[in-house]
Short mmCIF file of C-alpha atoms in Angstrom, two decimals:
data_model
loop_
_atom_site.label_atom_id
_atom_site.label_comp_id
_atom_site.label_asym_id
_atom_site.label_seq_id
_atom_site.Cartn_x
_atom_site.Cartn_y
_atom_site.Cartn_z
CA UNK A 24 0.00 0.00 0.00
CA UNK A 25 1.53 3.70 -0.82
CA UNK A 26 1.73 6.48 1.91
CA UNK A 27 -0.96 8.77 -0.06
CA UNK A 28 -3.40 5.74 -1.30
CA UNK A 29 -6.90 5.56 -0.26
CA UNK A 30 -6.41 1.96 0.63
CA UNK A 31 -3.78 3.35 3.39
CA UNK A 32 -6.36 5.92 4.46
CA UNK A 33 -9.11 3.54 4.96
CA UNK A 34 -6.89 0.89 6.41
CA UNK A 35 -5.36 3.32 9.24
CA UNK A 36 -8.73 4.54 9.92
CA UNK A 37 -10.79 1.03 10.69
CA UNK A 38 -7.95 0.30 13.08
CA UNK A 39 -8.41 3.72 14.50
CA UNK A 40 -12.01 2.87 14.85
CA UNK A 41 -11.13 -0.83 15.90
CA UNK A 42 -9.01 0.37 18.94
CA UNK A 43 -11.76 3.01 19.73
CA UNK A 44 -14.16 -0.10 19.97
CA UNK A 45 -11.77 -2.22 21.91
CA UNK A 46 -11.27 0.52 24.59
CA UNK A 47 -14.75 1.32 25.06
CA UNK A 48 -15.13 -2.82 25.37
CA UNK A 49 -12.26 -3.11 27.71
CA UNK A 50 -12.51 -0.11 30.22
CA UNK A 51 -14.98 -1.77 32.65
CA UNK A 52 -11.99 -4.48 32.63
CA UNK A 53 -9.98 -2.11 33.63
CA UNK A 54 -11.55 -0.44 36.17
CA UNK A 55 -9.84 -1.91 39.56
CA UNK A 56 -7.35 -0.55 41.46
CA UNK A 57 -3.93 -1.07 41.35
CA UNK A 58 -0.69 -0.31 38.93
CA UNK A 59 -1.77 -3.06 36.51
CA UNK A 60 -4.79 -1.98 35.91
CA UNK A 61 -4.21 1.98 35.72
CA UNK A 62 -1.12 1.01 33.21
CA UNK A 63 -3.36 -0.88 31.16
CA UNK A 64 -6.15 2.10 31.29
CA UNK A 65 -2.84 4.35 30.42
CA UNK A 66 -2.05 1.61 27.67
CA UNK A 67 -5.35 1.72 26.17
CA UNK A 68 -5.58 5.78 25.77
CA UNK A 69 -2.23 5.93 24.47
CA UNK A 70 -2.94 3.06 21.68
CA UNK A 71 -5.95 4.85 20.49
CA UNK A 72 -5.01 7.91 20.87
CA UNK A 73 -1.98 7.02 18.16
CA UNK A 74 -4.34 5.43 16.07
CA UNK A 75 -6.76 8.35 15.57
CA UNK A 76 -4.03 10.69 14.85
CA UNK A 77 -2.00 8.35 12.56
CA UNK A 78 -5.62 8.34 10.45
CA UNK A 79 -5.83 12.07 10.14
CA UNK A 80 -2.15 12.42 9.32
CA UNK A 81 -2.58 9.41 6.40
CA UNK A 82 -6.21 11.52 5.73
CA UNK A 83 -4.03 15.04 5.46
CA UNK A 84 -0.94 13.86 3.57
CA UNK A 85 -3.24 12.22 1.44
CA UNK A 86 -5.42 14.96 0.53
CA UNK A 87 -1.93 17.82 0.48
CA UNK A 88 0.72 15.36 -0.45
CA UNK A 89 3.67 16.44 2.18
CA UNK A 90 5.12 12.73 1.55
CA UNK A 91 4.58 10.61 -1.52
CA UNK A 92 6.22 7.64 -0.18
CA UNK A 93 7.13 5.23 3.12
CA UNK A 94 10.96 6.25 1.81
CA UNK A 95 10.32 9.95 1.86
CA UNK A 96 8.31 9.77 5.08
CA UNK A 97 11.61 7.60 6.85
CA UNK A 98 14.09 10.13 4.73
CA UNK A 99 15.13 7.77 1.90
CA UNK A 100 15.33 9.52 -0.89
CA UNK A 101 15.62 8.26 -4.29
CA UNK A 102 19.58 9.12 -6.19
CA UNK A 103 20.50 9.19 -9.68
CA UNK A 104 22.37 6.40 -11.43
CA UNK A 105 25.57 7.27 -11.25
CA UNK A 106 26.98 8.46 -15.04
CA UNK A 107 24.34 9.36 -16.37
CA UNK A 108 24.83 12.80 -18.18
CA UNK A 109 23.66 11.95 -21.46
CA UNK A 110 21.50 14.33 -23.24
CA UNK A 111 17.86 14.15 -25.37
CA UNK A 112 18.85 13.90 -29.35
CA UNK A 113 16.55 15.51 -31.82
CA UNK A 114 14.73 13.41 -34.40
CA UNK A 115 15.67 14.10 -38.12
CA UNK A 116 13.16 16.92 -38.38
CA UNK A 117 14.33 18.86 -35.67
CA UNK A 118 11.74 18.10 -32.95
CA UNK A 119 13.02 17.32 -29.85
CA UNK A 120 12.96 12.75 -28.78
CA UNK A 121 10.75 12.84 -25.97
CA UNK A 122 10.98 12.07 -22.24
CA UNK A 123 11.69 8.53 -23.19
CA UNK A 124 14.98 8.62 -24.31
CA UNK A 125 17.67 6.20 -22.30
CA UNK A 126 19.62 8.06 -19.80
CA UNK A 127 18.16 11.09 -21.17
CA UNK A 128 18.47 13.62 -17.65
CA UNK A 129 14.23 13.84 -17.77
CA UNK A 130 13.06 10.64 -17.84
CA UNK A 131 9.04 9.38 -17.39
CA UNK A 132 8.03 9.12 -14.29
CA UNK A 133 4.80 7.33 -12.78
CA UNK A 134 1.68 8.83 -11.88
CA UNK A 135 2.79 10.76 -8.87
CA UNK A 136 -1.03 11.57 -8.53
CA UNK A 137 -1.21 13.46 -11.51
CA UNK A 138 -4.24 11.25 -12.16
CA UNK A 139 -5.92 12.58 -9.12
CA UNK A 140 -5.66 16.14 -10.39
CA UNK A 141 -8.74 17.91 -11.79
CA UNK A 142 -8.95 20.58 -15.05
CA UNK A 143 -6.13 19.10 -16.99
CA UNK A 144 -6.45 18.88 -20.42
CA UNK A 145 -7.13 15.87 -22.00
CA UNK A 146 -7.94 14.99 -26.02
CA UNK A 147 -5.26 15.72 -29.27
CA UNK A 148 -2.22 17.59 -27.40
CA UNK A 149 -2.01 20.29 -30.21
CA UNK A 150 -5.39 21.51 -29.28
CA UNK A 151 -5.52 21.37 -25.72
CA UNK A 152 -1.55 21.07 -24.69
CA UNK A 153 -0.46 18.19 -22.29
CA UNK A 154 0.77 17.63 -18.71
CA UNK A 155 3.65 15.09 -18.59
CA UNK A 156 4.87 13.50 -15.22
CA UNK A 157 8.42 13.14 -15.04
CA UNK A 158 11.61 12.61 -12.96
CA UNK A 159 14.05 15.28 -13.65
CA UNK A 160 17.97 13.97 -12.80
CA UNK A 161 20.72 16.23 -11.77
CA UNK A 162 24.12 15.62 -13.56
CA UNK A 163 26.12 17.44 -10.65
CA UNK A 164 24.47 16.78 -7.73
CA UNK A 165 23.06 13.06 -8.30
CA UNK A 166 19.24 14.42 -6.92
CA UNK A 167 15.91 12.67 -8.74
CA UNK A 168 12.82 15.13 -8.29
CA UNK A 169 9.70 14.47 -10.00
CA UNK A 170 7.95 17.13 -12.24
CA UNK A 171 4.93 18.22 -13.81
CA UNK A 172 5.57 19.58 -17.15
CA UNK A 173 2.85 21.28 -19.04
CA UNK A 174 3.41 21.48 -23.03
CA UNK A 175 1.25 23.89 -24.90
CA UNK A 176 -0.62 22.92 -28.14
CA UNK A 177 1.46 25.18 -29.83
CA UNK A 178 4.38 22.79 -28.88
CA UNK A 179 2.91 20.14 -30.75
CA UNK A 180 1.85 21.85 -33.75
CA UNK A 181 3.45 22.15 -36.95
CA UNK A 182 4.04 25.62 -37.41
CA UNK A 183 6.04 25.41 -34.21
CA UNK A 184 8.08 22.25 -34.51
CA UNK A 185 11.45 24.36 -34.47
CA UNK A 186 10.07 26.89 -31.99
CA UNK A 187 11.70 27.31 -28.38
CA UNK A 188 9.09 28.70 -25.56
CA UNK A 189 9.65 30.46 -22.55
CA UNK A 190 9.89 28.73 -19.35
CA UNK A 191 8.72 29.19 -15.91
CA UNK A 192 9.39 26.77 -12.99
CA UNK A 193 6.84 26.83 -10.23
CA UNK A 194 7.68 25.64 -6.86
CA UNK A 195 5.68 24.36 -3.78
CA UNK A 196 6.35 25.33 -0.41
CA UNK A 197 7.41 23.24 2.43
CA UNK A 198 6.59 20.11 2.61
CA UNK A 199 4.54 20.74 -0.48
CA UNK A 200 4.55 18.83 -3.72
CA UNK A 201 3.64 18.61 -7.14
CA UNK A 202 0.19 17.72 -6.42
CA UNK A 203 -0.23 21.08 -4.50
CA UNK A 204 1.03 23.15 -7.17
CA UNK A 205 -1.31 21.32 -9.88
CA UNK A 206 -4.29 20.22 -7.45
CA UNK A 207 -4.46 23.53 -5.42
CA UNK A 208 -2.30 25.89 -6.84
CA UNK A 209 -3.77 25.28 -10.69
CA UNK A 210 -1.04 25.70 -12.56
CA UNK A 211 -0.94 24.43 -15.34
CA UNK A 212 -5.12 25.37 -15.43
CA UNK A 213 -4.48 28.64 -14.81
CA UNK A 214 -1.46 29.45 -17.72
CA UNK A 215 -4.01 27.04 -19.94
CA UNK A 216 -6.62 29.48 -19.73
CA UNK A 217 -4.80 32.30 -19.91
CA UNK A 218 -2.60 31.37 -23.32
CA UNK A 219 -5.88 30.45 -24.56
CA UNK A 220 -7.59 33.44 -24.07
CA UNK A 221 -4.55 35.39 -25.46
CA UNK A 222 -3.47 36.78 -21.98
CA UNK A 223 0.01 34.91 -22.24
CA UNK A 224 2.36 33.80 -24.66
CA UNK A 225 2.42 29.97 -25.50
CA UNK A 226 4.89 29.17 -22.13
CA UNK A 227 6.67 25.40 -21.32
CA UNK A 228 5.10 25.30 -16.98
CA UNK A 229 7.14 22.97 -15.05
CA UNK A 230 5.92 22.42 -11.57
CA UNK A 231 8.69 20.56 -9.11
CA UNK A 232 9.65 20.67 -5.84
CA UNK A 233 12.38 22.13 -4.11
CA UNK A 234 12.33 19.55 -1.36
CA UNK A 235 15.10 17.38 -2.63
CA UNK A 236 16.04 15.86 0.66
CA UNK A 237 12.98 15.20 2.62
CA UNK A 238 11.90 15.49 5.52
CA UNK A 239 14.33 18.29 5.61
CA UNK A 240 13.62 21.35 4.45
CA UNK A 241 16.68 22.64 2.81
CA UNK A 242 15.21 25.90 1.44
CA UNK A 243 17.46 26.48 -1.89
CA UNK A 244 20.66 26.43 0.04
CA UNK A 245 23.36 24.16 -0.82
CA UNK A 246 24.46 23.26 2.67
CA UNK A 247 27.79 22.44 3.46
CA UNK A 248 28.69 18.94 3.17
CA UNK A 249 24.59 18.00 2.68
CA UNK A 250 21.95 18.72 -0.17
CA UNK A 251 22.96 21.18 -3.05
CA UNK A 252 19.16 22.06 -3.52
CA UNK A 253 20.46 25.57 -5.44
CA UNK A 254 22.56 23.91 -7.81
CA UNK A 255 20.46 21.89 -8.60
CA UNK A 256 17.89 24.88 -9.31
CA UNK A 257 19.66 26.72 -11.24
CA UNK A 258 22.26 24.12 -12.88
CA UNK A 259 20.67 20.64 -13.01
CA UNK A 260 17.11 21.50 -13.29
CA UNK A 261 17.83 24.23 -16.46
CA UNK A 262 20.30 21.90 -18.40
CA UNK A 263 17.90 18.62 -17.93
CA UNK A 264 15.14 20.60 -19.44
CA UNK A 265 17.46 22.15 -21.87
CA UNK A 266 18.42 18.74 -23.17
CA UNK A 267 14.78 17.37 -23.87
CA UNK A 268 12.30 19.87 -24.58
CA UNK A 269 12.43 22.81 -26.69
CA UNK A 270 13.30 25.73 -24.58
CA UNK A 271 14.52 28.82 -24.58
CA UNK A 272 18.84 29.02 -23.81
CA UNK A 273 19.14 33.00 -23.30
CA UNK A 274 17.82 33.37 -19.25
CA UNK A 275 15.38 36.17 -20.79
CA UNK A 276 13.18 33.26 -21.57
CA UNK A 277 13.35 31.89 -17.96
CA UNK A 278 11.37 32.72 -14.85
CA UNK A 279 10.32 30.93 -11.56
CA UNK A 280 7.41 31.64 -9.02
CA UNK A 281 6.72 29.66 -5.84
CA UNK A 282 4.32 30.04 -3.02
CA UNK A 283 5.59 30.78 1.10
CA UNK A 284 9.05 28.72 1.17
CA UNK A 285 8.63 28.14 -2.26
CA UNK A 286 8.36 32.16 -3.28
CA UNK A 287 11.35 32.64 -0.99
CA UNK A 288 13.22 30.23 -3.75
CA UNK A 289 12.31 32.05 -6.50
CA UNK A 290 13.44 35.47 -4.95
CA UNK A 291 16.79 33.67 -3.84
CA UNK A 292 17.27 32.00 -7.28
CA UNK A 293 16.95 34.86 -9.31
CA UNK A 294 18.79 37.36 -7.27
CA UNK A 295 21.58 35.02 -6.89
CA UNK A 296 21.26 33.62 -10.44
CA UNK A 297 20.36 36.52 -12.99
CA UNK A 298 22.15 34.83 -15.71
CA UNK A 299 20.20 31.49 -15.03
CA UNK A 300 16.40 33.14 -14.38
CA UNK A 301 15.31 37.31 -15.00
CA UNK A 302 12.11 37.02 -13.72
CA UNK A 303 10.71 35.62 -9.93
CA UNK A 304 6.98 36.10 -8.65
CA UNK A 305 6.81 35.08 -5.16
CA UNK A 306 3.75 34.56 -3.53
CA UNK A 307 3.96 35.59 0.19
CA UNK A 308 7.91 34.78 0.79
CA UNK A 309 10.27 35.29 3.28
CA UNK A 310 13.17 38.03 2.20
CA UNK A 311 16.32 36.26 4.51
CA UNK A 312 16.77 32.44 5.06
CA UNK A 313 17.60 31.00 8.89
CA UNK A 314 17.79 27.94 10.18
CA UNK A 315 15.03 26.01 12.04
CA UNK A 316 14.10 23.08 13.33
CA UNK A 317 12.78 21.52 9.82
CA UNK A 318 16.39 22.86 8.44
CA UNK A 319 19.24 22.14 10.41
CA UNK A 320 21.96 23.63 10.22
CA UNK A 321 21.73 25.07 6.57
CA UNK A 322 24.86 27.42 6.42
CA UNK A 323 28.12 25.19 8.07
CA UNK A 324 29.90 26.98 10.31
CA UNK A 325 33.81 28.08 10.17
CA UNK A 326 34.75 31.85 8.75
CA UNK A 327 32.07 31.40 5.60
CA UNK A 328 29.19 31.07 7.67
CA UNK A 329 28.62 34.36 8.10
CA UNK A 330 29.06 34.86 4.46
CA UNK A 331 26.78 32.32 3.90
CA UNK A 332 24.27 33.21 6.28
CA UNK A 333 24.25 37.19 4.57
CA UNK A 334 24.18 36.11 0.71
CA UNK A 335 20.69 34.65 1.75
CA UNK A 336 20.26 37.82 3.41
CA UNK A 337 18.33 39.40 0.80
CA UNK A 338 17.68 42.93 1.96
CA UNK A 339 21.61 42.13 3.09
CA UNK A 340 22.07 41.58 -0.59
CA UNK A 341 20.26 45.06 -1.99
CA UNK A 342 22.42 47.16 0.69
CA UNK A 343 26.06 45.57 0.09
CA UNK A 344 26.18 43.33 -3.12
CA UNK A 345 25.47 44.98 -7.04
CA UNK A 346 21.79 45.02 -7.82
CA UNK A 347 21.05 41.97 -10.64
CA UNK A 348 19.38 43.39 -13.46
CA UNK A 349 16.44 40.84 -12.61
CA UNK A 350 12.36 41.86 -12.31
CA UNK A 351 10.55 40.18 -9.31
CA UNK A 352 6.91 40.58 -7.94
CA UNK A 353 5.89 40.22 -4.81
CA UNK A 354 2.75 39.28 -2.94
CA UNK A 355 1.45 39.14 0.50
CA UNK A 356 -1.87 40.41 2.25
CA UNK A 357 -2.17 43.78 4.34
CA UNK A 358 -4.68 41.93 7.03
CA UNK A 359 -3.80 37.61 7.89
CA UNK A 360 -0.28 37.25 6.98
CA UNK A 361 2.09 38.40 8.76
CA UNK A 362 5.34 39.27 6.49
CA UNK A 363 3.18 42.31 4.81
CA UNK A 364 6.28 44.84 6.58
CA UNK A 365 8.82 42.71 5.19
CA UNK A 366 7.34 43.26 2.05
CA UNK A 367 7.25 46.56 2.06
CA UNK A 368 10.63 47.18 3.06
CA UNK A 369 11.71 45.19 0.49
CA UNK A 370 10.07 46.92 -2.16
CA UNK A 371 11.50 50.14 -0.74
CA UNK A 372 15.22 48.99 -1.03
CA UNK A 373 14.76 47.59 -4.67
CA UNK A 374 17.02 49.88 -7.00
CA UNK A 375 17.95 49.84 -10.53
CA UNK A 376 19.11 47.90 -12.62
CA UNK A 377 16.69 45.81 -10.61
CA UNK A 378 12.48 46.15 -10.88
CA UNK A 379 10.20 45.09 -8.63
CA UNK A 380 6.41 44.53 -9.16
CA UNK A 381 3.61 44.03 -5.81
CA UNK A 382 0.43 42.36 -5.08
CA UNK A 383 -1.18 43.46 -2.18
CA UNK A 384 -4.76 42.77 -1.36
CA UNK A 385 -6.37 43.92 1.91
CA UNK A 386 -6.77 40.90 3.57
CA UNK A 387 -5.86 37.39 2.45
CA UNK A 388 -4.55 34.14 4.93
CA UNK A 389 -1.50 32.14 4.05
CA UNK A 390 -3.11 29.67 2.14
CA UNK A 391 -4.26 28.50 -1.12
CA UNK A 392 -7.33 30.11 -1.79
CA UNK A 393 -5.65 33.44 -1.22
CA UNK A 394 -2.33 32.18 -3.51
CA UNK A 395 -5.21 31.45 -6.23
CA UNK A 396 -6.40 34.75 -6.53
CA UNK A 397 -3.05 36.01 -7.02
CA UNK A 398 -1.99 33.39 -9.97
CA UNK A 399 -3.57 35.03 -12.86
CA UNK A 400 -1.81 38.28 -12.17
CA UNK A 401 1.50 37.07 -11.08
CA UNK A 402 1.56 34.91 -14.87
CA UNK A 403 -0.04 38.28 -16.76
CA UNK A 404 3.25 39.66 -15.01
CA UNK A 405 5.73 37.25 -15.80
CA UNK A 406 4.17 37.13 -19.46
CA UNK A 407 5.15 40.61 -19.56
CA UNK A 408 8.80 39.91 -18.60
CA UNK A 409 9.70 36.71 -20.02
CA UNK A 410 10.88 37.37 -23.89
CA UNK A 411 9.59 34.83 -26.43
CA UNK A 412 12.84 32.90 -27.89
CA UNK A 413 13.95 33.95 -31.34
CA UNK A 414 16.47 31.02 -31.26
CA UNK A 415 15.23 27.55 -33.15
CA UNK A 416 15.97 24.32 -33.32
CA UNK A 417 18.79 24.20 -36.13
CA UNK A 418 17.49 22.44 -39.32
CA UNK A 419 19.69 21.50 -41.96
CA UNK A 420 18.37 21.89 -45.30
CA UNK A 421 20.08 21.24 -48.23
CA UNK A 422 21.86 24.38 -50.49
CA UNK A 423 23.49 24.07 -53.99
CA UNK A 424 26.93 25.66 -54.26
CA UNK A 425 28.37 25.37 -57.67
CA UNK A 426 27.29 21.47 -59.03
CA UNK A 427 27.62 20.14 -55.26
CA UNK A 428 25.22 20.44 -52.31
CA UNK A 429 26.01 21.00 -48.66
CA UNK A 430 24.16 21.29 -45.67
CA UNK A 431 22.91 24.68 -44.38
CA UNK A 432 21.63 25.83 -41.08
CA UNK A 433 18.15 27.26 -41.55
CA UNK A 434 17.96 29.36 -38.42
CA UNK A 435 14.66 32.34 -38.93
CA UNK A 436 12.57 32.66 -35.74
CA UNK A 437 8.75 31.61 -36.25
CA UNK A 438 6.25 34.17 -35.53
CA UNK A 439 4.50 33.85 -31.91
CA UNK A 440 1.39 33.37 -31.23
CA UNK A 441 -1.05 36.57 -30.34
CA UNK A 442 0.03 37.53 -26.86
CA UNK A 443 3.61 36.86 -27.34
CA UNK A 444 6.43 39.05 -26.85
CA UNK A 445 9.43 39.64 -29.58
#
């Protein structure tokens, strides 16, 4: 039985309601004086007790998805097999292989509950686009994450078969997953509708995780001697996606959002990484990483901790370090979250080369329904920043010179779609 099946719901659940039976049955048994029987009265609580709660955690991490496995719950996380570096090849016509390439660095994954999600869209891909599930393998740091990657039609249409998109990575907060950010989130619903409608560029969505080592929550950092969550971020995740799918190379084309922990990644990759991604939306983040008790110890210790600890500083960062010549939006609520100050300050020190961008309702709690209502905007936004590729996939088409032919490079941009930057 799997962590987040039903079967393991129901299962931990009738013994919940087993014990519950049993101790109602057995407490008249129990009754008598003496240590015996009050440590078998204290027996009997603390059995059900476990019971009930074990069913609402299997309940809740079924429904939210903060484990997908036994392995991930005990810390065993899945690693890469080691050598494998080799990259997607194109088929004759220029389109890129597919996910199913061997030892290709994005390989198919299983379901991962993608099944479970609702509003995805189903019938001929170059109508309706198409959500793949995926494992995504980092050359240089040996991590396997699983993805959701949503194609657009245009991606599977003719017209475009040379065409690179845009990209934007979304990540889930802590100890979200992929299910949250395609289940409750709704992305890949959301930048549907809006391409469709003409609000946004065709755009490549890929929805993963920045949890690489669970339980712990390593929040982008690569810690000393542990998890290398921001290389793999900004160095594994970008080349991996790179070699398969038809992407954009120049880091105009690339942008990441995330929600809570999540939107504190995207701020931290693209102010430390402005050659990798030029464009973060961050749904209520935090502006300055510290350890915690889901952390560790995230920054080492020696002489470079203190380094370490202020180039996560971000507000650090605008005061001592060059401004990146990066655009970021932020979001939080005036009334039910509590970083709204933060925000503001942080919008206050943002100086050129750098822009920043702000949503900030009235009142909203840090949750999903309140992240919702800021997705359309925060994708309008990015839209606006992200430039459409005018690389292509190189094509070689043959070209007489003299009484021989040779092999040319055919290399003009397609036209984008309405809504679609140049």
């Amino acid at each position: 039985m799997g962590l987040t099946s039903e079967t393991t719901v129901y299962v931990v659940a009738a013994v919940a309601a087993v014990c519950v039976a049993l101790l109602v049955w057995v407490w008249p048994r129990l009754a008598s004086p003496g240590v015996r029987h009050v440590l078998g009265r204290l027996a009997a609580i603390g059995v059900t007790q476990v019971t009930i709660i074990a069913a609402f955690a299997c309940w809740l991490n079924s429904s939210y998805q903060f484990f997908g496995s036994w392995g991930e719950l005990f810390g065993n996380v899945d690693t890469a097999p080691v050598g494998v570096t080799q990259a997607a090849d194109h088929n004759g016509d220029g389109t890129a292989a597919g996910v199913s390439v061997k030892g290709a660095l994005v390989q198919p994954a299983g379901d991962e509950q993608l099944s479970r999600v609702s509003g995805l869209p189903t019938g001929d891909p170059a109508v309706n686009g198409k959500v793949e599930s995926v494992k995504v393998i980092g050359r240089r740091t040996g991590v396997v994450d699983p993805a959701f990657v949503y194609l657009p039609p245009q991606y599977f249409q003719k017209a475009y078969a040379r065409q690179r998109f845009p990209v934007v990575v979304a990540l889930s907060g802590y100890p979200g997953s992929i299910f949250n950010l395609a289940q409750y989130l709704r992305v890949s619903q959301t930048a549907g509708q809006l391409q469709k409608s003409g609000q946004m560029q065709p755009t490549i969505m890929v929805m993963i995780r920045p949890t690489i080592a669970p339980p712990r929550d390593t929040e982008c950092v690569n810690v000393p001697g542990g998890p290398q969550t921001e290389t793999f971020l900004a160095k594994d995740l970008p080349q991996a996606l790179k070699s398969v799918y038809r992407v954009g190379h120049d880091a105009s084309a690339w942008g990441v959002m995330g929600y809570s922990s999540g939107g504190t990644c995207a701020l931290q990759l693209t102010m430390r990484n402005p050659h990798v991604y030029t464009t973060a939306a961050a749904l209520s983040p935090d502006y300055r990483i510290k350890d915690d008790p889901t952390t560790g110890n995230l920054f080492g210790s020696g002489l470079g901790r203190v380094n370490r600890v202020n180039g996560h500083d971000l507000m650090w960062r605008l005061k001592h370090l060059p401004i990146p010549q990066v655009s970021v939006l932020v979001a939080d609520s005036k009334h039910g979250e509590r970083g709204y100050p933060q925000t503001l300050a942080f919008i206050k020190a943002v100086k050129a080369p750098m822009r920043v961008a702000s949503i900030l309702p009235e009142s909203g709690s840090h949750n999903f329904p309140t992240w919702v209502r800021e997705m359309p905007a925060s994708l309008k936004w990015m839209n606006q920043q992200l430039t459409f590729p005018q690389d292509v996939v190189p094509r070689h088409v043959p070209k007489k010179k003299g009484n021989s032919t040779v092999r040319a490079e055919a290399t003009e941009p397609k036209k984008p779609t309405a809504g679609a930057r140049k």
